[in-house]
Amino acid sequence: MSSLRTTFTLSFAAVAAGVTVLVGFLSYDAAARLVRVDQQTVFAQVVADLRDQVSQKQLMPDDFAISDKDHDTPRDDIIRPSRTVVQVLGPGGMVVDHSNPALPVDDSDRRIAETAKAGKLVEHTNVSVDGDVYRVATVALGRRQGAVQVAQELSSTEDLLRSLQQRTALLMGGVVIAAGLFGWWLARRITRRLVRLAGAAEDVARTRRVGIQVPFTGNDEVARLGRSFDRMLGRLAQSEEDQRRLVQDAGHELRTPLTSLRTNISLLRRIDELPPAAREELVADLAEESRELTDLVNELVALAAGQSDTEPVQRLTLADIAEDAATLARRRTSREVVVRVTGDTTVDGRATALQRAVSNLVENAAKFDRDGEAPIEIAVTGPVHPPQIEDSDEPDTGLPLGSVRVEVLDRGPGIQESDLLRVFDRFYRAADARSLPGSGLGLSIVRDVATSHGGAPFAYRREGGGSVIGFTVGGGAAPGGE
């Protein structure tokens, strides 16, 4: 997580640095260009005015060599607006009036001083005078009378621009550093909850304890991630607890048939010493215990598979599933099984799981209703659409709105009131059912199937004797009293 924070900080600082450098460079370039253009414009205007003066008037070198107290001489007209340096050349290019500092005179300047045409011009750029840089223009007075040199200092302007450049660079550096610090603070603030979330994940990986509390606050994406991770850990903890309970209960239930098998197998070593009746009883006991152990293992496998069922949900009809379960029960038990269907029984569910739940209910009814005089009934009742009106003539189905109900009715001894709340617990067997074959997992599978399909199991005593055991699909739990 520190790398993410560092990456965020460096990215923020890099973006801020790029923007700052770009803005600083553009700002400095615009300012420098503006200053240089302004200076050049002023100097060009001074030179243009000087050329107009010497072209319109017949001026002599002495007219530019003096400055009176009223400052209204041609020399003052040049110096006043631009603060330029003026140096006057006489005939032949000799210096009549030195400027401060003195400007250099080359052959081109002397030729201009000797020209007969007034206003003729020659310009020099980047002229070095006493370590400073000047821009120099020489304008002819005409009639071979000399010329006037006008110079503009560039060094002070460039010094000013260099100072501006340095200050801009310092400012950009300060902005980059401030952006880096702000980016580090912002990255720390943003990733703080991610750090806590990563710490929780590392704790789970290190300790293998999935029951820890994941801290999360807010409503943004990080908070959603924290809530999702917390729910995931909660489900993992619940799954781990279910597996632990299943293993404990399975170990407890497997211990009894395995002990009995071990005892009977030890008797097989002395089978020749046993009387024929005892032999037959031993073999029958071994067969019964093997069948019980096989049934228990099959139920455990089915229960474990139901916890991680990957069968796709599809549109199906519970009435068809009930018919298939009834056909299978008739073949296995040779009992009469009747199916009654009311309403629309179409639901979204997993066909294999629902068929196993219905088959478990029918097999349970056949096991307890050993007389076999009355048929086993499977009642499948569709949902209520729309909600019933109090004064309606239609009968009340007792269903939660939107649910489909499956009931298996028998005429066995019935379920004791004290057992009604526990018949769906794993491995629970009522006192009067412990002598009967079974693993105690059939009804718990019914409960798991009903719960996974948005319903709930129910069981109650049947009027006239027997039991009614079933489950709902969709619409929530079954009505009260069940």
Short mmCIF file of C-alpha atoms in Angstrom, two decimals:
data_model
loop_
_atom_site.label_atom_id
_atom_site.label_comp_id
_atom_site.label_asym_id
_atom_site.label_seq_id
_atom_site.Cartn_x
_atom_site.Cartn_y
_atom_site.Cartn_z
CA MET A 1 0.00 0.00 0.00
CA SER A 2 2.98 2.29 0.56
CA SER A 3 3.85 1.90 -3.13
CA LEU A 4 0.34 3.03 -4.07
CA ARG A 5 0.71 6.06 -1.81
CA THR A 6 4.13 6.83 -3.27
CA THR A 7 2.86 6.39 -6.80
CA PHE A 8 -0.08 8.69 -6.13
CA THR A 9 2.20 11.30 -4.53
CA LEU A 10 4.73 11.21 -7.35
CA SER A 11 1.98 11.29 -9.98
CA PHE A 12 0.34 14.28 -8.36
CA ALA A 13 3.69 16.06 -8.01
CA ALA A 14 4.63 15.22 -11.61
CA VAL A 15 1.36 16.58 -12.97
CA ALA A 16 1.67 19.71 -10.83
CA ALA A 17 5.30 20.14 -11.90
CA GLY A 18 4.43 19.75 -15.56
CA VAL A 19 1.61 22.26 -15.34
CA THR A 20 3.72 24.69 -13.29
CA VAL A 21 6.69 24.48 -15.66
CA LEU A 22 4.47 24.94 -18.69
CA VAL A 23 2.63 27.90 -17.18
CA GLY A 24 5.88 29.44 -15.89
CA PHE A 25 7.64 29.05 -19.21
CA LEU A 26 4.74 30.49 -21.16
CA SER A 27 4.36 33.35 -18.68
CA TYR A 28 8.06 34.23 -18.76
CA ASP A 29 8.24 33.94 -22.53
CA ALA A 30 5.22 36.19 -22.94
CA ALA A 31 6.60 38.77 -20.48
CA ALA A 32 10.09 38.75 -22.05
CA ARG A 33 8.66 39.01 -25.53
CA LEU A 34 6.43 41.89 -24.46
CA VAL A 35 9.33 43.82 -22.86
CA ARG A 36 11.66 43.28 -25.81
CA VAL A 37 9.04 44.23 -28.37
CA ASP A 38 8.12 47.32 -26.36
CA GLN A 39 11.75 48.43 -26.18
CA GLN A 40 12.29 47.80 -29.87
CA THR A 41 9.12 49.69 -30.72
CA VAL A 42 10.19 52.71 -28.65
CA PHE A 43 13.66 52.74 -30.18
CA ALA A 44 12.27 52.41 -33.70
CA GLN A 45 9.93 55.34 -33.01
CA VAL A 46 12.85 57.49 -31.75
CA VAL A 47 14.88 56.68 -34.87
CA ALA A 48 11.90 57.42 -37.11
CA ASP A 49 11.35 60.81 -35.41
CA LEU A 50 15.04 61.63 -35.78
CA ARG A 51 14.99 60.83 -39.49
CA ASP A 52 11.91 63.02 -39.91
CA GLN A 53 13.68 65.92 -38.14
CA VAL A 54 16.85 65.79 -40.21
CA SER A 55 14.88 65.31 -43.43
CA GLN A 56 12.58 68.29 -42.85
CA LYS A 57 15.13 70.69 -41.33
CA GLN A 58 18.66 71.46 -42.25
CA LEU A 59 20.23 70.62 -38.90
CA MET A 60 23.89 70.86 -38.04
CA PRO A 61 25.93 68.79 -35.59
CA ASP A 62 25.95 71.70 -33.17
CA ASP A 63 22.14 71.52 -32.95
CA PHE A 64 22.45 68.11 -31.27
CA ALA A 65 25.59 68.81 -29.30
CA ILE A 66 24.01 71.20 -26.80
CA SER A 67 21.07 71.06 -24.44
CA ASP A 68 19.54 74.21 -23.02
CA LYS A 69 17.80 74.71 -19.75
CA ASP A 70 14.35 74.51 -21.36
CA HIS A 71 15.11 71.06 -22.77
CA ASP A 72 13.57 71.88 -26.13
CA THR A 73 16.52 71.20 -28.39
CA PRO A 74 16.54 68.33 -30.94
CA ARG A 75 18.81 66.37 -28.60
CA ASP A 76 16.26 66.67 -25.78
CA ASP A 77 13.52 65.50 -28.11
CA ILE A 78 15.48 62.30 -28.61
CA ILE A 79 16.53 61.65 -25.02
CA ARG A 80 13.32 62.58 -23.20
CA PRO A 81 10.88 59.86 -24.38
CA SER A 82 13.27 56.91 -24.55
CA ARG A 83 16.19 57.68 -22.25
CA THR A 84 18.57 56.87 -25.05
CA VAL A 85 22.24 57.71 -25.41
CA VAL A 86 23.10 60.34 -28.09
CA GLN A 87 26.50 60.85 -29.70
CA VAL A 88 27.11 63.45 -32.47
CA LEU A 89 29.48 62.89 -35.39
CA GLY A 90 30.85 65.71 -37.48
CA PRO A 91 32.09 65.66 -41.09
CA GLY A 92 34.26 62.62 -41.80
CA GLY A 93 32.79 60.73 -38.85
CA MET A 94 34.74 62.55 -36.18
CA VAL A 95 33.09 62.60 -32.76
CA VAL A 96 31.87 66.11 -31.99
CA ASP A 97 30.04 65.35 -28.77
CA HIS A 98 30.85 62.15 -26.86
CA SER A 99 28.05 60.26 -25.21
CA ASN A 100 28.34 58.70 -21.79
CA PRO A 101 29.54 56.07 -22.34
CA ALA A 102 31.23 56.75 -25.66
CA LEU A 103 29.84 54.80 -28.55
CA PRO A 104 32.15 53.05 -31.02
CA VAL A 105 32.38 54.47 -34.58
CA ASP A 106 33.12 52.14 -37.46
CA ASP A 107 33.49 52.62 -41.24
CA SER A 108 29.75 52.30 -41.88
CA ASP A 109 29.07 55.12 -39.44
CA ARG A 110 31.70 57.33 -41.13
CA ARG A 111 30.18 56.64 -44.54
CA ILE A 112 26.77 57.68 -43.19
CA ALA A 113 28.35 60.90 -41.82
CA GLU A 114 29.77 61.67 -45.29
CA THR A 115 26.52 61.02 -47.17
CA ALA A 116 24.71 63.91 -48.83
CA LYS A 117 21.23 62.57 -48.26
CA ALA A 118 19.66 63.39 -44.91
CA GLY A 119 17.96 60.59 -42.99
CA LYS A 120 20.03 57.74 -44.31
CA LEU A 121 20.34 55.04 -41.68
CA VAL A 122 22.59 52.22 -40.50
CA GLU A 123 21.80 50.03 -37.47
CA HIS A 124 23.94 47.88 -35.20
CA THR A 125 22.68 45.29 -32.73
CA ASN A 126 24.42 43.79 -29.70
CA VAL A 127 27.15 46.41 -29.59
CA SER A 128 29.34 46.00 -26.49
CA VAL A 129 30.24 49.22 -24.67
CA ASP A 130 32.08 49.03 -21.32
CA GLY A 131 30.66 45.57 -20.71
CA ASP A 132 27.09 46.54 -21.54
CA VAL A 133 25.13 45.68 -24.65
CA TYR A 134 23.52 48.40 -26.76
CA ARG A 135 21.36 48.71 -29.84
CA VAL A 136 22.83 51.59 -32.02
CA ALA A 137 21.38 53.49 -34.99
CA THR A 138 23.35 56.14 -36.97
CA VAL A 139 21.28 58.73 -38.91
CA ALA A 140 22.87 61.02 -41.53
CA LEU A 141 22.37 64.82 -41.24
CA GLY A 142 22.95 65.18 -45.00
CA ARG A 143 25.13 67.52 -47.01
CA ARG A 144 28.20 65.71 -45.64
CA GLN A 145 27.69 67.55 -42.36
CA GLY A 146 27.88 64.48 -40.11
CA ALA A 147 25.47 62.13 -38.33
CA VAL A 148 23.72 61.47 -35.05
CA GLN A 149 24.18 58.13 -33.20
CA VAL A 150 21.29 56.95 -30.99
CA ALA A 151 21.85 53.98 -28.66
CA GLN A 152 19.53 51.99 -26.40
CA GLU A 153 20.96 49.90 -23.58
CA LEU A 154 19.83 46.22 -23.60
CA SER A 155 21.83 44.90 -20.66
CA SER A 156 19.57 46.34 -17.96
CA THR A 157 16.53 44.86 -19.63
CA GLU A 158 18.18 41.45 -19.97
CA ASP A 159 19.28 41.66 -16.34
CA LEU A 160 15.71 42.35 -15.38
CA LEU A 161 14.50 39.41 -17.47
CA ARG A 162 17.12 37.11 -15.94
CA SER A 163 15.97 38.17 -12.49
CA LEU A 164 12.40 37.47 -13.53
CA GLN A 165 13.50 34.10 -14.88
CA GLN A 166 15.19 33.18 -11.61
CA ARG A 167 12.20 34.22 -9.56
CA THR A 168 9.92 32.26 -11.86
CA ALA A 169 12.12 29.17 -11.46
CA LEU A 170 12.11 29.56 -7.67
CA LEU A 171 8.36 29.97 -7.70
CA MET A 172 7.95 26.88 -9.86
CA GLY A 173 10.21 24.90 -7.53
CA GLY A 174 8.18 26.04 -4.55
CA VAL A 175 4.94 25.08 -6.27
CA VAL A 176 6.32 21.64 -7.16
CA ILE A 177 7.43 21.03 -3.57
CA ALA A 178 4.08 22.24 -2.22
CA ALA A 179 2.28 20.05 -4.77
CA GLY A 180 4.34 17.05 -3.68
CA LEU A 181 3.54 17.65 -0.01
CA PHE A 182 -0.13 18.19 -0.78
CA GLY A 183 -0.16 15.08 -2.97
CA TRP A 184 1.43 13.05 -0.17
CA TRP A 185 -1.17 14.33 2.31
CA LEU A 186 -4.00 13.70 -0.13
CA ALA A 187 -2.69 10.22 -1.00
CA ARG A 188 -2.41 9.37 2.67
CA ARG A 189 -5.94 10.58 3.29
CA ILE A 190 -7.35 8.68 0.33
CA THR A 191 -5.44 5.44 0.94
CA ARG A 192 -5.86 5.43 4.72
CA ARG A 193 -8.98 3.28 4.55
CA LEU A 194 -7.37 1.06 1.92
CA VAL A 195 -4.45 0.57 4.29
CA ARG A 196 -6.82 -0.54 7.04
CA LEU A 197 -8.63 -2.82 4.60
CA ALA A 198 -5.33 -4.33 3.43
CA GLY A 199 -4.33 -4.81 7.07
CA ALA A 200 -7.53 -6.71 7.72
CA ALA A 201 -6.92 -8.92 4.68
CA GLU A 202 -3.36 -9.58 5.84
CA ASP A 203 -4.64 -10.48 9.32
CA VAL A 204 -7.05 -12.98 7.76
CA ALA A 205 -4.25 -14.47 5.65
CA ARG A 206 -1.88 -14.66 8.62
CA THR A 207 -4.24 -15.90 11.33
CA ARG A 208 -6.80 -17.69 9.10
CA ARG A 209 -9.53 -16.17 11.22
CA VAL A 210 -12.37 -14.96 9.02
CA GLY A 211 -14.50 -13.67 11.88
CA ILE A 212 -12.70 -10.32 12.24
CA GLN A 213 -14.51 -7.02 11.85
CA VAL A 214 -13.56 -5.04 8.75
CA PRO A 215 -13.49 -1.24 9.34
CA PHE A 216 -15.28 0.86 6.74
CA THR A 217 -16.84 4.32 6.71
CA GLY A 218 -18.48 6.53 4.09
CA ASN A 219 -20.43 5.78 0.96
CA ASP A 220 -17.77 5.92 -1.75
CA GLU A 221 -16.10 3.09 -3.67
CA VAL A 222 -13.66 2.33 -0.85
CA ALA A 223 -16.53 2.04 1.63
CA ARG A 224 -18.40 -0.24 -0.79
CA LEU A 225 -15.29 -2.38 -1.09
CA GLY A 226 -15.02 -2.55 2.71
CA ARG A 227 -18.67 -3.53 3.09
CA SER A 228 -18.35 -6.18 0.38
CA PHE A 229 -15.22 -7.56 2.01
CA ASP A 230 -16.94 -7.61 5.39
CA ARG A 231 -19.95 -9.47 3.95
CA MET A 232 -17.62 -11.90 2.20
CA LEU A 233 -15.78 -12.62 5.45
CA GLY A 234 -19.12 -13.04 7.21
CA ARG A 235 -20.23 -15.61 4.68
CA LEU A 236 -16.90 -17.38 4.87
CA ALA A 237 -17.18 -17.46 8.65
CA GLN A 238 -20.70 -18.85 8.41
CA SER A 239 -19.58 -21.44 5.85
CA GLU A 240 -16.66 -22.40 8.05
CA GLU A 241 -18.97 -22.75 11.04
CA ASP A 242 -21.40 -24.87 9.01
CA GLN A 243 -18.58 -27.12 7.86
CA ARG A 244 -17.28 -27.46 11.41
CA ARG A 245 -20.72 -28.36 12.71
CA LEU A 246 -21.25 -30.79 9.83
CA VAL A 247 -17.95 -32.53 10.53
CA GLN A 248 -18.68 -32.72 14.26
CA ASP A 249 -22.19 -34.03 13.74
CA ALA A 250 -21.06 -36.44 11.04
CA GLY A 251 -18.28 -37.77 13.26
CA HIS A 252 -20.74 -38.27 16.07
CA GLU A 253 -23.25 -40.08 13.87
CA LEU A 254 -20.66 -42.21 12.10
CA ARG A 255 -19.21 -43.41 15.38
CA THR A 256 -22.22 -45.61 16.25
CA PRO A 257 -22.50 -47.68 13.03
CA LEU A 258 -18.73 -47.98 12.80
CA THR A 259 -18.51 -49.28 16.37
CA SER A 260 -21.28 -51.77 15.65
CA LEU A 261 -19.55 -52.87 12.46
CA ARG A 262 -16.25 -53.29 14.27
CA THR A 263 -17.91 -55.43 16.94
CA ASN A 264 -19.68 -57.63 14.40
CA ILE A 265 -16.52 -58.01 12.31
CA SER A 266 -14.65 -59.19 15.40
CA LEU A 267 -17.37 -61.84 15.82
CA LEU A 268 -16.79 -63.05 12.27
CA ARG A 269 -13.53 -64.63 13.43
CA ARG A 270 -15.60 -67.02 15.57
CA ILE A 271 -18.46 -67.46 13.12
CA ASP A 272 -17.83 -71.21 12.94
CA GLU A 273 -18.41 -71.44 16.69
CA LEU A 274 -21.78 -69.66 16.51
CA PRO A 275 -25.08 -71.49 16.10
CA PRO A 276 -26.85 -71.08 12.70
CA ALA A 277 -29.42 -68.65 14.09
CA ALA A 278 -26.71 -66.41 15.54
CA ARG A 279 -24.84 -66.53 12.24
CA GLU A 280 -27.88 -65.38 10.31
CA GLU A 281 -28.51 -62.65 12.85
CA LEU A 282 -24.88 -61.48 12.61
CA VAL A 283 -24.96 -61.38 8.82
CA ALA A 284 -28.29 -59.55 8.82
CA ASP A 285 -26.94 -57.10 11.39
CA LEU A 286 -23.86 -56.50 9.22
CA ALA A 287 -26.02 -55.92 6.17
CA GLU A 288 -28.26 -53.52 8.07
CA GLU A 289 -25.35 -51.59 9.52
CA SER A 290 -23.69 -51.40 6.11
CA ARG A 291 -26.90 -50.10 4.58
CA GLU A 292 -27.26 -47.54 7.38
CA LEU A 293 -23.65 -46.46 6.93
CA THR A 294 -24.13 -46.18 3.17
CA ASP A 295 -27.29 -44.12 3.59
CA LEU A 296 -25.56 -41.86 6.10
CA VAL A 297 -22.58 -41.28 3.82
CA ASN A 298 -24.90 -40.59 0.86
CA GLU A 299 -26.87 -38.09 2.92
CA LEU A 300 -23.66 -36.40 4.08
CA VAL A 301 -22.41 -36.12 0.50
CA ALA A 302 -25.75 -34.73 -0.63
CA LEU A 303 -25.79 -32.23 2.24
CA ALA A 304 -22.23 -31.09 1.57
CA ALA A 305 -22.95 -30.79 -2.14
CA GLY A 306 -26.04 -28.75 -1.38
CA GLN A 307 -23.93 -26.16 0.45
CA SER A 308 -21.95 -25.45 -2.71
CA ASP A 309 -24.53 -26.33 -5.34
CA THR A 310 -23.61 -25.05 -8.77
CA GLU A 311 -26.75 -26.26 -10.53
CA PRO A 312 -28.17 -23.36 -12.58
CA VAL A 313 -31.51 -21.83 -11.67
CA GLN A 314 -34.18 -22.41 -14.31
CA ARG A 315 -37.90 -22.01 -14.83
CA LEU A 316 -39.69 -25.20 -13.77
CA THR A 317 -43.00 -26.57 -12.56
CA LEU A 318 -43.17 -28.01 -9.05
CA ALA A 319 -46.14 -30.18 -10.05
CA ASP A 320 -43.92 -32.06 -12.53
CA ILE A 321 -41.21 -32.49 -9.89
CA ALA A 322 -43.82 -33.86 -7.46
CA GLU A 323 -45.03 -36.35 -10.12
CA ASP A 324 -41.46 -37.56 -10.70
CA ALA A 325 -40.90 -37.95 -6.96
CA ALA A 326 -44.19 -39.86 -6.61
CA THR A 327 -43.23 -42.23 -9.45
CA LEU A 328 -39.86 -42.90 -7.83
CA ALA A 329 -41.47 -43.49 -4.42
CA ARG A 330 -44.00 -45.95 -5.88
CA ARG A 331 -41.18 -47.96 -7.43
CA ARG A 332 -39.05 -47.95 -4.25
CA THR A 333 -41.72 -48.50 -1.60
CA SER A 334 -44.61 -50.09 -3.53
CA ARG A 335 -46.85 -47.59 -1.79
CA GLU A 336 -49.71 -45.64 -3.28
CA VAL A 337 -48.70 -42.00 -3.71
CA VAL A 338 -51.28 -39.40 -4.79
CA VAL A 339 -50.40 -35.97 -6.20
CA ARG A 340 -52.83 -33.05 -5.90
CA VAL A 341 -52.05 -29.79 -7.71
CA THR A 342 -53.79 -26.44 -7.17
CA GLY A 343 -52.98 -23.27 -9.06
CA ASP A 344 -49.90 -22.29 -11.01
CA THR A 345 -46.83 -24.06 -9.59
CA THR A 346 -44.20 -22.51 -11.90
CA VAL A 347 -41.14 -21.25 -10.01
CA ASP A 348 -37.48 -20.40 -10.54
CA GLY A 349 -35.31 -23.04 -8.91
CA ARG A 350 -32.87 -25.95 -9.15
CA ALA A 351 -34.63 -29.07 -10.35
CA THR A 352 -32.29 -31.65 -8.78
CA ALA A 353 -32.34 -30.03 -5.33
CA LEU A 354 -36.13 -29.61 -5.31
CA GLN A 355 -36.71 -33.20 -6.45
CA ARG A 356 -34.43 -34.47 -3.70
CA ALA A 357 -36.32 -32.42 -1.12
CA VAL A 358 -39.71 -33.82 -2.25
CA SER A 359 -38.31 -37.37 -2.41
CA ASN A 360 -36.96 -37.04 1.14
CA LEU A 361 -40.41 -35.98 2.36
CA VAL A 362 -42.12 -38.94 0.63
CA GLU A 363 -39.51 -41.44 1.90
CA ASN A 364 -39.88 -40.01 5.39
CA ALA A 365 -43.66 -40.43 5.23
CA ALA A 366 -43.33 -44.02 3.94
CA LYS A 367 -40.89 -44.85 6.75
CA PHE A 368 -43.18 -43.67 9.51
CA ASP A 369 -46.50 -44.72 7.97
CA ARG A 370 -45.66 -48.41 8.07
CA ASP A 371 -49.25 -49.69 7.90
CA GLY A 372 -49.67 -48.51 4.35
CA GLU A 373 -53.44 -48.53 4.48
CA ALA A 374 -53.89 -44.89 3.43
CA PRO A 375 -52.10 -43.41 0.44
CA ILE A 376 -49.32 -40.87 0.86
CA GLU A 377 -50.46 -37.51 -0.51
CA ILE A 378 -48.36 -34.82 -2.16
CA ALA A 379 -50.15 -31.47 -2.32
CA VAL A 380 -48.65 -28.71 -4.47
CA THR A 381 -50.41 -25.34 -4.13
CA GLY A 382 -49.70 -22.30 -6.26
CA PRO A 383 -49.32 -18.72 -5.00
CA VAL A 384 -52.06 -16.17 -4.32
CA HIS A 385 -52.41 -13.70 -7.26
CA PRO A 386 -53.69 -11.08 -6.56
CA PRO A 387 -54.05 -10.71 -2.77
CA GLN A 388 -57.35 -11.97 -1.58
CA ILE A 389 -60.10 -9.58 -0.50
CA GLU A 390 -61.65 -10.18 2.89
CA ASP A 391 -65.17 -10.68 1.56
CA SER A 392 -64.05 -12.90 -1.36
CA ASP A 393 -65.75 -16.27 -1.82
CA GLU A 394 -62.47 -17.96 -2.74
CA PRO A 395 -60.94 -20.23 -0.08
CA ASP A 396 -57.89 -19.07 1.83
CA THR A 397 -54.82 -21.12 0.87
CA GLY A 398 -52.79 -19.97 3.88
CA LEU A 399 -49.84 -19.13 1.64
CA PRO A 400 -47.49 -16.16 1.84
CA LEU A 401 -48.01 -13.97 -1.20
CA GLY A 402 -45.99 -15.17 -4.18
CA SER A 403 -44.99 -18.57 -2.67
CA VAL A 404 -45.61 -22.11 -3.88
CA ARG A 405 -46.24 -24.72 -1.22
CA VAL A 406 -45.36 -28.43 -1.25
CA GLU A 407 -46.91 -30.70 1.42
CA VAL A 408 -46.57 -34.43 2.05
CA LEU A 409 -49.37 -35.90 4.15
CA ASP A 410 -49.34 -39.32 5.83
CA ARG A 411 -51.40 -41.27 8.36
CA GLY A 412 -48.53 -42.39 10.55
CA PRO A 413 -48.19 -41.88 14.31
CA GLY A 414 -47.62 -38.15 13.86
CA ILE A 415 -44.97 -35.88 15.30
CA GLN A 416 -44.91 -35.09 18.99
CA GLU A 417 -45.38 -31.46 19.93
CA SER A 418 -41.95 -31.41 21.59
CA ASP A 419 -40.31 -32.56 18.34
CA LEU A 420 -41.98 -30.15 15.92
CA LEU A 421 -39.35 -27.44 16.33
CA ARG A 422 -36.38 -29.80 15.94
CA VAL A 423 -37.31 -32.24 13.19
CA PHE A 424 -35.34 -30.21 10.64
CA ASP A 425 -32.12 -30.16 12.70
CA ARG A 426 -29.23 -32.22 11.42
CA PHE A 427 -29.03 -35.75 12.86
CA TYR A 428 -32.02 -35.14 15.11
CA ARG A 429 -34.19 -38.17 15.56
CA ALA A 430 -37.25 -38.36 17.74
CA ALA A 431 -37.36 -40.94 20.49
CA ASP A 432 -39.89 -43.15 18.67
CA ALA A 433 -37.84 -42.97 15.42
CA ARG A 434 -34.46 -44.08 16.72
CA SER A 435 -35.25 -47.71 16.10
CA LEU A 436 -36.11 -46.99 12.47
CA PRO A 437 -33.54 -46.82 9.64
CA GLY A 438 -32.31 -43.39 8.62
CA SER A 439 -29.52 -40.91 9.09
CA GLY A 440 -31.40 -37.95 10.55
CA LEU A 441 -30.32 -35.77 7.62
CA GLY A 442 -33.26 -36.05 5.23
CA LEU A 443 -35.38 -33.25 6.70
CA SER A 444 -32.32 -31.02 7.24
CA ILE A 445 -31.71 -31.28 3.49
CA VAL A 446 -35.34 -30.21 2.95
CA ARG A 447 -34.71 -27.18 5.14
CA ASP A 448 -31.54 -26.22 3.25
CA VAL A 449 -33.26 -26.56 -0.13
CA ALA A 450 -36.24 -24.47 1.01
CA THR A 451 -34.01 -21.77 2.46
CA SER A 452 -31.88 -21.58 -0.68
CA HIS A 453 -35.07 -21.08 -2.72
CA GLY A 454 -36.37 -18.18 -0.62
CA GLY A 455 -38.82 -20.29 1.38
CA ALA A 456 -38.95 -22.23 4.63
CA PRO A 457 -39.82 -25.72 5.88
CA PHE A 458 -42.83 -26.48 8.06
CA ALA A 459 -44.28 -29.44 9.96
CA TYR A 460 -47.44 -29.93 12.00
CA ARG A 461 -49.79 -32.68 13.16
CA ARG A 462 -52.55 -33.74 10.78
CA GLU A 463 -56.15 -33.79 11.86
CA GLY A 464 -57.29 -37.37 12.20
CA GLY A 465 -53.74 -38.63 12.76
CA GLY A 466 -50.51 -38.40 10.90
CA SER A 467 -48.23 -35.54 9.91
CA VAL A 468 -47.97 -32.79 7.35
CA ILE A 469 -44.40 -31.90 6.42
CA GLY A 470 -43.42 -29.63 3.57
CA PHE A 471 -41.77 -26.43 2.46
CA THR A 472 -42.44 -23.25 0.53
CA VAL A 473 -40.56 -21.86 -2.46
CA GLY A 474 -40.37 -18.07 -2.62
CA GLY A 475 -42.43 -15.58 -0.66
CA GLY A 476 -40.64 -16.06 2.66
CA ALA A 477 -41.56 -18.30 5.56
CA ALA A 478 -44.69 -20.37 5.84
CA PRO A 479 -47.63 -19.17 7.94
CA GLY A 480 -47.52 -19.23 11.72
CA GLY A 481 -48.14 -22.34 13.72
CA GLU A 482 -46.00 -24.50 11.43
#
